[in-house]
Structure formats: structure tokens, C-alpha cells
Coordinates of C-alpha atoms and ligand atoms in Angstrom, one line a residue:
M1 CA 13.4 -12.0 -21.8
I2 CA 15.7 -10.7 -19.1
A3 CA 19.4 -11.2 -19.5
A4 CA 21.0 -13.1 -16.7
D5 CA 22.9 -11.0 -14.1
P6 CA 26.6 -12.2 -14.1
Q7 CA 26.6 -11.8 -10.3
M8 CA 23.7 -14.1 -10.1
T9 CA 25.4 -17.1 -11.9
G10 CA 25.1 -20.1 -9.8
T11 CA 22.9 -18.4 -7.1
P12 CA 19.3 -19.6 -7.0
A13 CA 17.1 -16.6 -7.8
D14 CA 14.8 -17.1 -4.8
T15 CA 17.6 -16.7 -2.3
Q16 CA 18.7 -13.3 -3.6
P17 CA 16.3 -10.3 -2.7
A18 CA 15.3 -8.3 -5.7
L19 CA 16.1 -5.3 -3.6
S20 CA 18.0 -5.0 -0.3
L21 CA 17.8 -1.7 1.6
Q22 CA 20.5 -1.5 4.1
G23 CA 20.1 1.2 6.7
L24 CA 19.0 3.9 4.3
S25 CA 18.8 7.4 5.8
R26 CA 18.2 10.7 4.0
R27 CA 18.4 14.1 5.6
F28 CA 17.4 17.5 4.1
G29 CA 19.0 20.0 6.4
D30 CA 17.6 19.4 9.9
T31 CA 14.8 17.2 8.5
H32 CA 15.3 13.4 8.9
A33 CA 13.1 12.2 6.0
L34 CA 14.4 8.7 6.4
R35 CA 15.9 7.1 9.2
E36 CA 17.9 3.8 8.9
V37 CA 15.4 1.9 6.7
S38 CA 16.4 -1.8 6.2
L39 CA 14.3 -4.3 4.3
D40 CA 14.5 -7.0 1.7
I41 CA 12.0 -7.1 -1.2
A42 CA 11.8 -10.6 -2.7
E43 CA 11.9 -11.3 -6.5
G44 CA 8.4 -11.1 -7.9
E45 CA 6.9 -9.6 -4.8
F46 CA 4.3 -6.8 -4.8
F47 CA 5.5 -4.7 -1.9
T48 CA 3.5 -1.5 -0.9
I49 CA 4.9 1.3 1.4
V50 CA 2.0 3.0 3.2
G51 CA 2.1 6.0 5.5
P52 CA 0.5 9.3 6.3
S53 CA 1.6 12.5 4.4
G54 CA 5.2 13.5 5.3
S55 CA 6.2 10.0 6.6
G56 CA 8.9 9.6 3.9
K57 CA 7.3 7.4 1.3
T58 CA 8.3 9.5 -1.6
T59 CA 11.8 10.0 -0.3
L60 CA 12.2 6.3 0.0
L61 CA 10.8 5.5 -3.4
R62 CA 13.0 8.1 -5.1
I63 CA 16.1 6.6 -3.6
L64 CA 15.0 3.0 -4.6
A65 CA 14.5 4.3 -8.2
G66 CA 17.8 6.1 -8.3
L67 CA 16.2 9.6 -8.6
D68 CA 17.8 10.6 -5.2
Q69 CA 20.7 9.3 -3.1
P70 CA 20.7 8.4 0.5
T71 CA 22.8 10.4 3.0
T72 CA 23.9 7.1 4.4
G73 CA 23.2 3.4 3.8
A74 CA 23.3 1.2 0.7
L75 CA 20.8 -0.2 -1.9
L76 CA 21.5 -3.7 -3.5
L77 CA 19.7 -4.8 -6.5
R78 CA 19.9 -8.5 -6.8
G79 CA 23.0 -8.5 -4.6
K80 CA 24.7 -5.7 -6.6
D81 CA 25.4 -2.3 -4.9
V82 CA 23.6 0.3 -7.1
T83 CA 23.7 3.2 -4.6
G84 CA 24.7 6.3 -6.7
Q85 CA 24.0 4.6 -10.0
P86 CA 21.6 6.8 -12.2
P87 CA 18.1 5.4 -12.9
N88 CA 18.8 4.8 -16.7
K89 CA 21.7 2.5 -15.7
R90 CA 19.2 0.3 -13.6
P91 CA 16.9 -2.4 -14.9
T92 CA 13.9 -0.7 -13.3
A93 CA 11.1 1.7 -14.4
M94 CA 8.8 4.1 -12.6
V95 CA 5.2 5.0 -13.1
F96 CA 4.4 8.6 -11.6
Q97 CA 1.1 9.9 -10.2
S98 CA 1.1 12.5 -13.0
L99 CA 1.9 9.6 -15.6
A100 CA 4.2 12.0 -17.5
L101 CA 2.9 10.8 -20.9
F102 CA 3.8 12.8 -24.1
D103 CA 0.5 14.4 -24.8
H104 CA 1.4 15.5 -28.3
R105 CA 2.3 11.8 -29.4
S106 CA 0.2 8.8 -30.1
V107 CA -0.4 5.9 -27.7
G108 CA 1.9 3.8 -29.8
Q109 CA 4.7 6.4 -29.8
N110 CA 4.4 6.7 -26.1
V111 CA 4.7 2.9 -25.5
E112 CA 7.5 2.5 -28.0
F113 CA 9.5 5.3 -26.5
A114 CA 12.0 3.2 -24.5
L115 CA 12.4 0.8 -27.5
K116 CA 13.2 3.7 -29.8
M117 CA 15.9 4.9 -27.5
R118 CA 17.4 1.5 -27.8
G119 CA 17.5 1.6 -31.6
I120 CA 15.0 -1.1 -32.3
D121 CA 13.5 -1.1 -35.7
A122 CA 9.9 0.3 -36.3
A123 CA 8.4 -3.2 -37.2
T124 CA 9.6 -4.8 -34.0
R125 CA 8.7 -1.7 -32.0
K126 CA 5.1 -1.8 -33.2
A127 CA 4.8 -5.6 -32.7
R128 CA 5.9 -5.2 -29.1
A129 CA 3.8 -2.1 -28.4
L130 CA 0.8 -4.0 -29.5
E131 CA 1.6 -6.9 -27.2
L132 CA 2.2 -4.5 -24.4
L133 CA -1.2 -2.7 -25.1
D134 CA -2.8 -6.1 -25.1
L135 CA -1.1 -6.8 -21.8
V136 CA -2.7 -3.7 -20.2
R137 CA -6.1 -4.6 -21.9
L138 CA -6.1 -2.0 -24.6
G139 CA -6.9 -3.2 -28.0
P140 CA -5.0 -2.5 -31.2
D141 CA -7.2 0.4 -32.1
Y142 CA -5.5 2.4 -29.5
Y143 CA -2.2 2.2 -31.1
G144 CA -2.9 5.1 -33.5
K145 CA -4.9 7.2 -31.0
A146 CA -3.9 10.5 -29.5
V147 CA -3.2 10.3 -25.8
T148 CA -5.4 13.3 -25.4
Q149 CA -8.3 11.2 -26.7
C150 CA -7.9 8.6 -24.0
S151 CA -9.8 8.6 -20.7
G152 CA -8.1 8.8 -17.2
G153 CA -8.0 5.0 -16.9
E154 CA -6.8 4.5 -20.5
R155 CA -4.1 7.0 -19.9
Q156 CA -3.1 5.0 -16.8
R157 CA -2.8 1.8 -18.9
V158 CA -0.7 3.6 -21.5
A159 CA 1.7 4.8 -18.7
L160 CA 1.9 1.1 -17.5
A161 CA 2.5 -0.3 -20.9
R162 CA 5.2 2.4 -21.5
A163 CA 6.9 1.5 -18.2
L164 CA 6.9 -2.2 -19.2
A165 CA 8.4 -1.6 -22.5
S166 CA 11.9 -1.5 -21.2
D167 CA 11.2 -4.9 -19.8
P168 CA 12.3 -3.8 -16.2
E169 CA 12.9 -6.3 -13.5
I170 CA 11.4 -3.9 -10.9
L171 CA 8.6 -1.4 -11.4
F172 CA 8.1 1.5 -9.0
F173 CA 4.7 3.2 -8.6
D174 CA 4.2 6.5 -7.1
E175 CA 0.5 6.7 -6.1
P176 CA -0.6 6.3 -9.7
L177 CA -4.2 5.8 -9.0
S178 CA -4.8 8.6 -6.5
A179 CA -6.2 11.0 -9.1
L180 CA -8.9 8.6 -10.4
D181 CA -12.4 8.2 -9.3
Y182 CA -13.4 5.5 -6.9
R183 CA -14.8 2.8 -9.3
L184 CA -12.0 3.1 -11.8
R185 CA -9.4 2.9 -9.0
K186 CA -11.0 -0.2 -7.6
T187 CA -10.8 -1.8 -11.3
L188 CA -7.3 -0.8 -11.8
E189 CA -6.1 -2.1 -8.4
V190 CA -7.3 -5.5 -9.4
E191 CA -5.8 -5.2 -12.8
L192 CA -2.5 -4.0 -11.5
R193 CA -2.3 -7.1 -9.2
S194 CA -3.2 -9.4 -12.0
L195 CA -0.6 -7.7 -14.3
Q196 CA 2.0 -8.2 -11.7
R197 CA 1.1 -11.8 -11.4
R198 CA 1.2 -12.4 -15.1
T199 CA 4.5 -10.7 -15.6
G200 CA 6.2 -12.0 -12.5
R201 CA 8.0 -8.7 -12.0
T202 CA 8.7 -7.1 -8.7
F203 CA 6.3 -4.1 -8.0
V204 CA 7.1 -1.6 -5.4
Y205 CA 4.2 0.9 -4.8
I206 CA 3.5 3.7 -2.5
T207 CA 0.2 5.1 -1.4
H208 CA -1.4 6.7 1.6
S209 CA -4.5 4.4 1.1
L210 CA -4.3 1.3 3.1
E211 CA -7.3 -0.1 1.5
E212 CA -5.4 0.0 -1.8
A213 CA -2.4 -1.7 -0.2
M214 CA -4.6 -4.4 1.3
V215 CA -6.1 -5.4 -2.0
M216 CA -2.9 -5.5 -4.1
S217 CA 0.2 -6.5 -1.9
D218 CA 2.0 -9.5 -0.9
R219 CA 3.6 -7.5 2.0
I220 CA 2.9 -4.0 3.3
G221 CA 5.5 -1.7 5.0
I222 CA 4.0 0.9 7.3
M223 CA 6.0 4.2 7.5
K224 CA 6.0 6.6 10.2
D225 CA 8.4 9.6 10.7
G226 CA 10.9 8.2 8.2
Q227 CA 11.0 4.8 9.7
L228 CA 9.3 1.5 8.7
V229 CA 7.4 0.7 11.9
Q230 CA 5.9 -2.6 10.7
V231 CA 6.3 -4.9 7.7
G232 CA 4.0 -7.9 7.0
T233 CA 1.3 -9.5 5.0
P234 CA -2.0 -7.6 4.9
S235 CA -3.5 -10.0 7.4
D236 CA -0.4 -9.7 9.7
I237 CA -0.9 -6.0 9.8
Y238 CA -4.7 -6.0 10.0
D239 CA -4.9 -8.7 12.7
R240 CA -1.8 -8.0 14.6
P241 CA -0.9 -4.3 14.5
R242 CA 2.2 -3.7 16.4
D243 CA 1.0 -0.5 18.1
R244 CA -1.9 2.0 18.2
F245 CA -0.4 4.1 15.4
V246 CA -0.7 1.0 13.0
A247 CA -4.1 0.0 14.4
R248 CA -5.6 3.4 13.8
F249 CA -4.0 3.6 10.4
M250 CA -5.6 0.4 9.5
G251 CA -9.1 1.8 9.7
E252 CA -11.7 2.3 12.3
V253 CA -10.8 0.7 15.6
N254 CA -11.8 0.9 19.3
I255 CA -8.8 1.3 21.7
L256 CA -9.2 0.5 25.3
Q257 CA -6.5 1.0 28.1
I258 CA -5.5 -1.9 30.2
R259 CA -4.0 -1.2 33.6
D260 CA -3.4 -3.5 36.5
E261 CA -5.5 -6.2 34.9
H262 CA -8.4 -3.9 34.5
L263 CA -10.1 -1.9 31.9
P264 CA -10.3 1.1 33.9
E265 CA -12.7 3.0 31.5
L266 CA -15.3 0.2 31.7
D267 CA -14.5 -0.6 35.3
S268 CA -14.0 -4.2 34.3
P269 CA -11.5 -6.9 35.5
L270 CA -9.3 -8.4 32.8
P271 CA -7.3 -11.1 34.7
G272 CA -4.1 -12.2 33.0
F273 CA -3.8 -9.0 30.7
A274 CA -0.6 -7.1 31.2
D275 CA -0.7 -3.2 30.9
G276 CA -1.1 -1.8 27.4
H277 CA -4.0 -1.3 25.0
L278 CA -6.7 -3.6 23.8
I279 CA -7.5 -3.0 20.0
L280 CA -11.2 -3.9 19.3
R281 CA -12.4 -4.0 15.6
P282 CA -16.0 -2.7 15.1
E283 CA -17.1 -6.2 14.1
A284 CA -15.9 -7.5 17.6
L285 CA -18.6 -5.8 19.4
H286 CA -21.9 -7.7 19.6
T287 CA -25.4 -7.2 21.1
D288 CA -25.7 -10.8 22.2
G289 CA -23.2 -13.2 23.6
Q290 CA -20.9 -13.1 26.5
G291 CA -17.7 -11.4 27.5
I292 CA -17.3 -7.9 28.9
G293 CA -20.3 -5.8 28.8
I294 CA -20.5 -2.1 27.9
K295 CA -23.6 0.1 28.4
V296 CA -24.0 2.3 25.3
T297 CA -26.3 4.9 23.9
V298 CA -26.5 4.8 20.1
Q299 CA -25.5 8.2 18.6
E300 CA -25.6 7.6 14.9
R301 CA -26.5 4.8 12.5
F302 CA -25.0 4.5 9.0
Q303 CA -26.0 2.0 6.4
L304 CA -22.8 0.3 4.8
G305 CA -24.3 -2.0 2.2
S306 CA -25.3 -5.1 3.9
R307 CA -23.9 -3.9 7.3
V308 CA -24.7 -1.1 9.7
Q309 CA -22.1 1.1 11.5
L310 CA -23.1 2.4 14.8
H311 CA -21.5 5.3 16.7
L312 CA -22.0 4.6 20.4
D313 CA -21.6 6.7 23.4
T314 CA -19.9 4.5 26.0
P315 CA -18.1 5.0 29.3
A316 CA -14.8 4.7 27.2
G317 CA -15.9 7.5 24.9
L318 CA -17.0 7.1 21.4
M319 CA -16.9 3.5 20.1
I320 CA -17.7 2.1 16.7
A321 CA -19.7 -1.1 16.2
E322 CA -20.6 -2.9 12.9
Q323 CA -23.7 -5.0 12.8
P324 CA -25.7 -7.0 10.3
A325 CA -28.4 -4.8 8.5
S326 CA -31.1 -6.6 10.6
C327 CA -29.9 -4.7 13.6
A328 CA -32.8 -2.7 14.8
L329 CA -31.0 -0.2 17.0
Q330 CA -31.6 3.5 16.2
P331 CA -30.1 6.8 17.4
G332 CA -31.1 7.5 21.1
D333 CA -31.6 3.8 21.9
E334 CA -29.7 2.3 24.9
A335 CA -28.2 -1.2 24.7
Q336 CA -25.8 -3.5 26.2
F337 CA -22.9 -4.6 23.9
H338 CA -20.4 -7.4 24.6
F339 CA -16.8 -8.5 23.4
D340 CA -14.6 -11.4 24.1
P341 CA -11.3 -10.1 25.2
A342 CA -9.8 -13.3 24.1
Q343 CA -10.5 -12.4 20.5
A344 CA -9.1 -8.9 21.0
H345 CA -5.5 -7.9 20.1
R346 CA -3.3 -6.2 22.8
V347 CA -0.5 -3.9 22.1
T348 CA 2.1 -2.3 24.5
E349 CA 2.6 0.9 22.7
Ligands
ATP401 P1 3.2 12.7 0.9 O1 2.3 11.5 1.2 O2 2.6 13.9 1.4 O3 3.7 12.7 -0.5 P2 5.6 11.4 1.9 O4 5.3 10.3 3.0 O5 5.9 11.0 0.5 O6 4.4 12.4 2.0 P3 8.1 12.8 1.8 O7 7.8 13.6 0.6 O8 8.9 11.6 1.5 O9 6.8 12.2 2.5 O10 8.7 13.8 2.8 C1 9.3 13.4 4.0 C2 9.9 14.6 4.8 O11 11.0 15.0 4.1 C3 8.8 15.7 4.9 O12 9.1 16.3 6.1 C4 9.3 16.6 3.7 O13 9.0 18.0 4.1 C5 10.9 16.4 3.7 N1 11.3 16.6 2.3 C6 11.1 15.8 1.3 N2 11.8 16.3 0.2 C7 12.5 17.3 0.7 C8 13.4 18.2 -0.1 N3 13.7 18.1 -1.3 N4 13.8 19.2 0.7 C9 13.6 19.3 2.0 N5 12.8 18.5 2.6 C10 12.2 17.6 2.0

């Protein structure tokens, strides 16, 4: 399906990254949108870039896709320098948040667009479009439908099929699911992941939703102020955030200061722990068991399916605990919670 890259001859595919980002920086006047971003993305990897608004995600993705150029640095695609090469000269495709479908054309015409541009005959185009629609789980009936007759989720699938039509080696995704409702988003997250596995293509995705990143990705890169501050598997990042920024970004966490082998806010000794912060997930706090005790007053109780979330007033400020639904604590109750510091993760920054 994909023509061999002459530069790749004799080189095992798995030793050559699909993309190699080498010190990419981008300035807009005085704004440093990207600062020295270096990273290798492997062939067939689902890599997601996550970060808050303004952290540089779109700038980075646009440079990777060839829609913008870095101020300094280089981008290698399978070992070949493509910095400065326009997007249509690259074996890549992009799926935008806005989808950018041609509304006045049919689903089939949208999917076939790249094939028509290449001068492929109508019968071959149609056969390929039907295959692609099948790949994104749209039946042959959709081929002749107007795009305007499709629902949000169906349009999303059409955009995917259209991006896949040019048989790209790498697909870039710019928050394609953010406009969809929660349930549809969840379904499409799983489908995108499965599509990526079935096609074996490299997917590079940006989102501000860490939940989305956790579901789909082989690896996640966390961006802050134009830099990649941590790169790792979802569990690396969830279990071992490198600093408080990443820990907070990963969801609800409790953060306790450690100074002189003490937790000053709890007035508890913590022998053997160097200065820094302790990251405690809500599920690390228990009403029974041993470890460091915290006297709390329950402020709020929220039912989360089979679990309850409790907001606790503590000497260290507001803390959040997650308990089984059988937990009887109600707002106003006083209680003693515990956690095992050996199970907690410590960060220095
Ligand atoms: P969001 O999630 O809100 O889309 P983002 O993480 O994608 O944010 P970018 O759009 O990459 O962030 O922007 C990074 C920084 O670069 C921001 O400070 C932004 O204002 C600035 N920036 C981006 N594009 C331009 C531009 N064309 N001209 C000037 N400044 C820009």
C-alpha cells in the first residue's frame, strides 16, 4: 500500500522514528509559542499532545503537518528532513476540529477527493471510498448521502475516511472530538483507537482533555508554556507525574508539602522523605487502616456511579477522597482518614 521510502532501504522500520522533532522553536514577535521541543514518535504509535489553552499544542501540530514553519529546529519524517516542505508534498493528512468537509457534496465525493486529485478513475475511486467508509463503520448507503444529512458523529467518520483516502503514513488530529457530546465522544475515542490499530498508521493527536488522551494513546506528551514537560505512557504520567503541574493536570489530587522530614500542615513526621510535595490521589485516603492520620470534617458528598467523592475540610485545607458507595459519611460528619505515605508519589517541583 505504501511505497518504500528510498532512504529507508536496508534500515529496519522499527529503528527509524516516524517523526523526529529536533529542537523545534516558534516565535511570534515576543511570544515564544514553542521552545526547543525535541521528541521521537515511533512508527505506528498513537501519540497525544495535551496541555492547557495557550501551551503551544496547535503551533506544534501545525509545524508537524507542514502548515507552519519553525523559527529554529528541524523536523525529520522517517529520517528525511522535511522542514520547509509544504503539506501536499508530505505523506501525511490532517483532521481538523471543524472537519472542513465540503457540505454541498455527497459523502462519497468528500471521501474520494484525494483520489480524484490524483487522477484515479471513477470506478476505482468508488470501490476505495466504499472500503474506507466500511473502515470507519459507515455502510454503503452513506456513499450517496449529502453531508448535510449526516449527524455530528457521522460527519466525523466521513472526515476520517477522507483523511485516510490519500493513504497517509501519519495522521494529525486537531481536537476533532471536542465539539461532540459526551457519549458520542466516548464512542469515537474507542473507535479511533481501534482504527489506528487496524491501519497501523502513526496518529498524532492534540487535545486539552487528558481523559481523552488516557483512553487512546500509547504515549502522551504534556505541554506547558511551549515546552514538553513530561512524555510517557498514560500510566507513567498518572502514577509518576514529574511535578505538581502535571499532577494537577491529571485530575483531582491532594498535594501536601514536605519539609524537614515532616508534613507541616498535618504536623506529622515523615522520616526518610526529602523536601518536596506528596501527591495523594483521592483513592489513597481511607477511613480504616493505618498510616498518617488526618482529622477531617466532611463538607460535600457527591455520588459518582459506584463510588462517592467526599470534599473534606482538613488542617491542610480542602482535600478530596473517593470511597466505595457504601461509605456512610455525610456533610457535617467528623472522621479520621488515613493514608500510607509509602504508596504516595513525591515530587520535588
Ligand atoms: P488552545 O488549546 O487554546 O488552542 P494551544 O495550546 O493550541 O491553545 P497555541 O494556539 O499553539 O496554543 O498558542 C501558543 C501561544 O502562541 C499563545 O500564546 C498564542 O497566543 C501564540 N500564538 C499562536 N499563534 C499565533 C500567531 N499566529 N500570532 C501570534 N501569536 C500566536
